[in-house]
CSV table of C-alpha atoms in Angstrom, one decimal:
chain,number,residue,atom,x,y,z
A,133,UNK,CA,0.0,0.0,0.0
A,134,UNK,CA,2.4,2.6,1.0
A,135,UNK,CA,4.4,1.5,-2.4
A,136,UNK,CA,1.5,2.2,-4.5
A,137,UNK,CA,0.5,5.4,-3.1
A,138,UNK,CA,3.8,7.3,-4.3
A,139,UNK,CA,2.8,5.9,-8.0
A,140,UNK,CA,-0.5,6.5,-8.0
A,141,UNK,CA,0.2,10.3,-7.3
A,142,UNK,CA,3.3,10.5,-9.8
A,143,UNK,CA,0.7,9.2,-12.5
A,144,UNK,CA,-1.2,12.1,-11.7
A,145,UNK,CA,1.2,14.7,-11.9
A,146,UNK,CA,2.1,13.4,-15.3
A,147,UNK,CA,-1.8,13.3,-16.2
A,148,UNK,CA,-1.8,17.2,-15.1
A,149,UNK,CA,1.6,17.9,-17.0
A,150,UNK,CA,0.0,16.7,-20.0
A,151,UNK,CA,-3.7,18.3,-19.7
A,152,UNK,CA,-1.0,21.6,-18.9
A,153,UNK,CA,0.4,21.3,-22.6
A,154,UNK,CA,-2.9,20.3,-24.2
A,155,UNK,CA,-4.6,23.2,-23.2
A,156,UNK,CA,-1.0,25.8,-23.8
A,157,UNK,CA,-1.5,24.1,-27.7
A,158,UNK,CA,-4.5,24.7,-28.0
A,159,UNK,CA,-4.4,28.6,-26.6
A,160,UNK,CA,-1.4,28.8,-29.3
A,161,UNK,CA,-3.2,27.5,-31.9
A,162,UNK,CA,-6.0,29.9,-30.9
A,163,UNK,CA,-3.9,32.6,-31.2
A,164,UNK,CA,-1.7,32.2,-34.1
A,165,UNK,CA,-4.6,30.7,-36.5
A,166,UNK,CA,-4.6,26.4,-36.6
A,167,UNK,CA,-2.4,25.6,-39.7
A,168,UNK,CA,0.2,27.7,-39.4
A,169,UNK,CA,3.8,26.6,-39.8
A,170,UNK,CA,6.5,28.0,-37.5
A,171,UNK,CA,7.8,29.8,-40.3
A,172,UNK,CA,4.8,31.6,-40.6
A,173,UNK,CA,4.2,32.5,-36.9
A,174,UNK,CA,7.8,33.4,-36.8
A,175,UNK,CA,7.0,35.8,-39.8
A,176,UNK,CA,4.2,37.1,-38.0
A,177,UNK,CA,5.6,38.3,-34.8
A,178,UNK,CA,8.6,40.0,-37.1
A,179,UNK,CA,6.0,42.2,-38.8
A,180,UNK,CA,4.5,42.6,-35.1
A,181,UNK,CA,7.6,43.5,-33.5
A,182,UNK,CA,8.7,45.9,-36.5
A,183,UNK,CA,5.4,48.1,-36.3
A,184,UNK,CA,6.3,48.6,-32.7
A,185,UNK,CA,9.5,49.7,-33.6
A,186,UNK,CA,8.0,52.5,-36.1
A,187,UNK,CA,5.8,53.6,-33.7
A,188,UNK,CA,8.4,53.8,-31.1
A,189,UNK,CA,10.2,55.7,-33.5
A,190,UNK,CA,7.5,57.5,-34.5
A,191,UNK,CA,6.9,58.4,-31.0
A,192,UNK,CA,10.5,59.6,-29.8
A,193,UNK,CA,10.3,61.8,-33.0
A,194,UNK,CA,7.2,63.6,-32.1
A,195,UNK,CA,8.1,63.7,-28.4
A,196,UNK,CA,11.7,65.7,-29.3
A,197,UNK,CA,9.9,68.1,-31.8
A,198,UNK,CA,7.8,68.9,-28.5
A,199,UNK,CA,10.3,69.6,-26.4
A,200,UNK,CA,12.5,71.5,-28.7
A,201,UNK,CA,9.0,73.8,-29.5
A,202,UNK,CA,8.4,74.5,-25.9
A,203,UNK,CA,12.2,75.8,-25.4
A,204,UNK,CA,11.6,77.9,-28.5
A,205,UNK,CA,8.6,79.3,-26.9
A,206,UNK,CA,10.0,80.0,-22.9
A,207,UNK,CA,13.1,81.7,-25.2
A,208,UNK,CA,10.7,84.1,-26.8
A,209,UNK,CA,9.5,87.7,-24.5
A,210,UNK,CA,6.7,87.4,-22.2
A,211,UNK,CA,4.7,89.5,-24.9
A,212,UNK,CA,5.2,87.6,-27.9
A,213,UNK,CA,1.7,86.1,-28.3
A,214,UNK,CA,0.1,89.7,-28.2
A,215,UNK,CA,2.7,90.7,-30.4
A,216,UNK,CA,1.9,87.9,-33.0
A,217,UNK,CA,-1.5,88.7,-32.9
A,218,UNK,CA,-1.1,92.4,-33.2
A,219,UNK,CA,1.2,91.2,-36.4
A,220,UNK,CA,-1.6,88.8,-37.6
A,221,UNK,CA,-4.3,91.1,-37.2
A,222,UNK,CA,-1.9,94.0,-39.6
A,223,UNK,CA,-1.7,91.5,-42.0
A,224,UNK,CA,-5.5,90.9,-42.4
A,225,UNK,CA,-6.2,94.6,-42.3
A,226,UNK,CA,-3.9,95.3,-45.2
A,227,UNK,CA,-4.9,92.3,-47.1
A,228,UNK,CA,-9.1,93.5,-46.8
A,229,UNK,CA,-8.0,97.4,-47.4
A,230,UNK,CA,-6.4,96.0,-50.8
A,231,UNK,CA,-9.0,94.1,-51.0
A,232,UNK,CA,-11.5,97.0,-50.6
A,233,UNK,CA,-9.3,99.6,-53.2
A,234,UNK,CA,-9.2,97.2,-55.9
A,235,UNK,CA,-13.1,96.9,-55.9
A,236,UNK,CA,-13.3,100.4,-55.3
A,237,UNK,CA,-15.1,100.1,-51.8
A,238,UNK,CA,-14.9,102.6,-48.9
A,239,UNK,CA,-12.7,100.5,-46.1
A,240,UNK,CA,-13.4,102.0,-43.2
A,241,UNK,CA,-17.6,101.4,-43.7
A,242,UNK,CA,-16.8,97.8,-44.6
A,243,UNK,CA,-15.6,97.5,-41.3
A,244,UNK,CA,-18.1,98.9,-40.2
A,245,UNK,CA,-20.6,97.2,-41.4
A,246,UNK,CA,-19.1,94.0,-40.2
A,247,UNK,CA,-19.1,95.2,-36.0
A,248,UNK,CA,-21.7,94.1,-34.1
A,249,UNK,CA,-23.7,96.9,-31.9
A,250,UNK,CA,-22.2,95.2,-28.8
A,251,UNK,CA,-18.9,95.2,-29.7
A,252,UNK,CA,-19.3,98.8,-31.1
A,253,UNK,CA,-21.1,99.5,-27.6
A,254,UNK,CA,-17.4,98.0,-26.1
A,255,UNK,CA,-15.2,99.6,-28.1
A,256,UNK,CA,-17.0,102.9,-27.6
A,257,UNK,CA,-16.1,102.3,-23.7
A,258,UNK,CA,-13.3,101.2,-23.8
A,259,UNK,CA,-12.2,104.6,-25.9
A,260,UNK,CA,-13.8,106.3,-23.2
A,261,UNK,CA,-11.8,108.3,-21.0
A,262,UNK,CA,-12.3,110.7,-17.9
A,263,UNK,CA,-12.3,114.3,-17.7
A,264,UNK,CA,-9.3,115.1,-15.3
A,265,UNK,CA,-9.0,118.4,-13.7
A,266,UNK,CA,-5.2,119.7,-15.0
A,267,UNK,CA,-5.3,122.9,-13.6
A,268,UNK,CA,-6.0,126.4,-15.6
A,269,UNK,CA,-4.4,126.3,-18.8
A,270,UNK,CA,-6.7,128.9,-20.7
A,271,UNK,CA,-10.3,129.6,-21.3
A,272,UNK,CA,-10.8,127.8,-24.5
A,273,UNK,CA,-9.3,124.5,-22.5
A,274,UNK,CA,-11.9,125.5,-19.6
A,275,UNK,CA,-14.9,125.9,-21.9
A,276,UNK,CA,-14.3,122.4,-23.1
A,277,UNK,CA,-13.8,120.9,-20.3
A,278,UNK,CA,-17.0,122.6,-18.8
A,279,UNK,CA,-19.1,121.3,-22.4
A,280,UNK,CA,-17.9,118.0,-22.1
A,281,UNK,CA,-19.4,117.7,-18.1
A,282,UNK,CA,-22.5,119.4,-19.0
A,283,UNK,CA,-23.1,116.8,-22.2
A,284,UNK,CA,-22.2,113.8,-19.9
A,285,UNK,CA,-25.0,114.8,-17.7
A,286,UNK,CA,-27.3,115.1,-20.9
A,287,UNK,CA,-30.0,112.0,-20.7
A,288,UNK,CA,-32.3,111.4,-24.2
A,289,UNK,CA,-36.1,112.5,-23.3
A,290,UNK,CA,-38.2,110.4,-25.5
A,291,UNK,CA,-41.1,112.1,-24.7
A,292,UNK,CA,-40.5,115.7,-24.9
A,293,UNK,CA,-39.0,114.5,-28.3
A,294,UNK,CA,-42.3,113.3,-29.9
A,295,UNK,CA,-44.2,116.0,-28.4
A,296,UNK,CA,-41.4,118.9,-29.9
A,297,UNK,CA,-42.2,116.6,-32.9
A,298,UNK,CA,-46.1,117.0,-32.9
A,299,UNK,CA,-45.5,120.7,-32.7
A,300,UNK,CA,-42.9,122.1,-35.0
A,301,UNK,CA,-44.8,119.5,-38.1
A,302,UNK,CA,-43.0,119.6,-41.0
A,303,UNK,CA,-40.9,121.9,-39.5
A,304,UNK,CA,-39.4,119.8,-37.4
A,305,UNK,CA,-36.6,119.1,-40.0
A,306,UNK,CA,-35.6,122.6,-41.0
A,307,UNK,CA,-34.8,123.5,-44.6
A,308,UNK,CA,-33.5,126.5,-46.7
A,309,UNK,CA,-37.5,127.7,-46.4
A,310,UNK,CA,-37.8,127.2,-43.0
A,311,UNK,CA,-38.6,130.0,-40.3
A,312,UNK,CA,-38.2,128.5,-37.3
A,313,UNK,CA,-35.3,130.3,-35.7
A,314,UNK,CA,-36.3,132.0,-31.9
A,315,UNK,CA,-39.8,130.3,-31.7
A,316,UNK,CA,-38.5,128.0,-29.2
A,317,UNK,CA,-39.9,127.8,-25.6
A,318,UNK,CA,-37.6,126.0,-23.0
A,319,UNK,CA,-40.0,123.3,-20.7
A,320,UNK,CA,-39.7,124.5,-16.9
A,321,UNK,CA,-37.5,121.4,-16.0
A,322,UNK,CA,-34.7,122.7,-18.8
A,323,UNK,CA,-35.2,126.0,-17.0
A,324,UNK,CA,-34.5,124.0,-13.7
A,325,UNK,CA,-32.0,122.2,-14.8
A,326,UNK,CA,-29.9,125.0,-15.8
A,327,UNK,CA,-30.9,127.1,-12.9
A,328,UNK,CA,-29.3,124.4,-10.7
A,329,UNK,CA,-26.2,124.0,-12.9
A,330,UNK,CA,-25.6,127.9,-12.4
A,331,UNK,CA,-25.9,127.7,-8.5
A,332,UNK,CA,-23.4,124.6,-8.4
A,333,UNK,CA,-20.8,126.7,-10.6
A,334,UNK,CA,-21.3,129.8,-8.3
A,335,UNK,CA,-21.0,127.6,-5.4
A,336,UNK,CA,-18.0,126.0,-6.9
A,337,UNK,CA,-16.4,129.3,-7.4
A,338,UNK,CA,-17.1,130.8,-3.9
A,339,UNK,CA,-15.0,127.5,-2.2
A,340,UNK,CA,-12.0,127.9,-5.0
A,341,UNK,CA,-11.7,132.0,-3.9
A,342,UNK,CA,-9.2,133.2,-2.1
A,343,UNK,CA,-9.8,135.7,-0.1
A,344,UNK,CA,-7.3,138.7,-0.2
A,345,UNK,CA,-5.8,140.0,3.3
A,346,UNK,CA,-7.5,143.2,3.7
A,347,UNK,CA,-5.3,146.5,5.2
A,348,UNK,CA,-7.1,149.2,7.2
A,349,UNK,CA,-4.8,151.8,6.7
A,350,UNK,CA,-5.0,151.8,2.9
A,351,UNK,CA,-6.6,154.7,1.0
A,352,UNK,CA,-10.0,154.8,0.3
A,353,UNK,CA,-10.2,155.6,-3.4
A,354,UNK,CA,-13.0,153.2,-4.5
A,355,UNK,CA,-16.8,154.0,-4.2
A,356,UNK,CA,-17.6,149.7,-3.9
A,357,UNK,CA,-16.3,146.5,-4.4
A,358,UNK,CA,-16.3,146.4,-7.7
A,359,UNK,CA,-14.7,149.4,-8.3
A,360,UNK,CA,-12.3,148.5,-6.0
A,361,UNK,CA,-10.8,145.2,-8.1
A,362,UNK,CA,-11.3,147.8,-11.2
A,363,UNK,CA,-8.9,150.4,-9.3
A,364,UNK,CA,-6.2,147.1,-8.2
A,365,UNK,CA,-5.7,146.1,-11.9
A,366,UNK,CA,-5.3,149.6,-13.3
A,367,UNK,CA,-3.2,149.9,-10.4
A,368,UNK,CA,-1.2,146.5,-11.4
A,369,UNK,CA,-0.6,147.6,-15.1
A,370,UNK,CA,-0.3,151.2,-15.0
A,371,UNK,CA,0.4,152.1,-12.0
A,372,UNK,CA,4.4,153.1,-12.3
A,373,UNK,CA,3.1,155.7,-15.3
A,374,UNK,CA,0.5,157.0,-13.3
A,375,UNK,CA,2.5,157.1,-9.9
A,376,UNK,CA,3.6,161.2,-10.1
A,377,UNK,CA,0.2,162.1,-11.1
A,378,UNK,CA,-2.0,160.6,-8.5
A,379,UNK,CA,0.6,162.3,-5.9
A,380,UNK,CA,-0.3,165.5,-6.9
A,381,UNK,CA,-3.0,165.0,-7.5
A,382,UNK,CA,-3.5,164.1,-3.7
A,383,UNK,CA,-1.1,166.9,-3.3
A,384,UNK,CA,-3.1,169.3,-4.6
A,385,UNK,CA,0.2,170.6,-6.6
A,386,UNK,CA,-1.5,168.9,-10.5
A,387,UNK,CA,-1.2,171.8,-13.0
């Protein structure tokens, strides 16, 4: 018994061995097609093996084109994408204003007519720019300044507007013929509107004054205040000319 029992389990280690390599043949001939000589398989795993290599090739090839791009590109200035664009965008322009002379077309109202009424509304802000306060430079420089607040303020009245319609007619877009000129009445809000803006510039004015020191023992020689700022400036520009007259004229000594 314990002389068979060694046997009996070597038979069935060869009985696994050989079930083992039935079922690896048949897997193989699975895989590589039944019928196929070694020549054959041997063939195909060549043509297997050399399309990896291609695309390993293939792959290294792309990878270093990559990575000698993105050193080209951390080379260039921090602005060079704008500037490329800015470039790009040139190059369009003066391709479509050729464009536009040789078929005899006005450029800038193409353009025009291809922006959008938002992106004409963003431009228009973006073009936009504050009113700053640079100190006096003249009058003409004040006046505009001045204009450009008061138009800023300006908001479009719809209503007065197709009322002033209903009223003036035909009349309402003047020709050659048209007598129109002085027959406007202002509404009371324009009245108050402009009554408001006049206090604010007075009141404006009054905290921008200075105030000049005033000396008691100066001579009288003005009749009110007004005359007095007449008699400074005359004083300021002609005041060394006039100096020997006024004294005897005070004097009492003027022939």
């Amino acid at each position: 018994m314990d002389v068979i029992l060694p046997v009996f389990i070597r038979v069935a280690q060869a009985m696994s061995t050989s079930l083992t390599m039935a079922s690896c043949s048949v897997t193989s001939a699975t895989a590589f097609g039944e019928g196929q000589t070694p020549s054959q398989k041997r063939e195909e795993r060549l043509l297997k093996f050399r399309d990896l290599h291609l695309k390993r090739n293939e792959a290294r090839k792309l990878n270093h084109q990559e990575v000698v791009e993105e050193d080209k590109r951390l080379k260039l200035p921090a602005n060079w994408e704008a500037k490329k664009a800015r470039l790009e965008w040139e190059v369009a322009e003066d391709a479509k204003k050729k464009e536009c002379a040789d078929k005899g077309e006005d450029y800038h109202r193409v353009k025009l007519l291809e922006i959008t009424a938002d992106d004409a509304e963003r431009f228009e802000r973006k073009k936009k720019k504050k009113n700053p306060d640079q100190g006096f430079a003249g009058y003409a420089e004040a006046q505009f300044r001045q204009y450009q607040r008061l138009t800023k303020q300006i908001r479009p009245d719809f209503e007065g507007y197709e009322k002033q319609r209903e009223e003036c007619g035909v009349d309402f877009h003047p020709t050659s013929n048209s007598l129109i000129h002085g027959t406007h009445v202002p509404s009371k809000d324009g009245i108050d509107r402009m009554v408001d803006d006049v206090e604010k510039q007075i009141e404006k004015r009054a905290k921008y004054s200075r105030r000049r020191a005033y000396n008691d023992d100066a001579d009288i020689d003005y009749i009110n205040e007004r005359n007095a700022k007449f008699n400074k400036k005359a004083e300021r520009f002609y005041g060394k000319y006039t100096a020997e007259i006024k004294q005897n004229l005070e004097r009492g000594t003027a022939v």
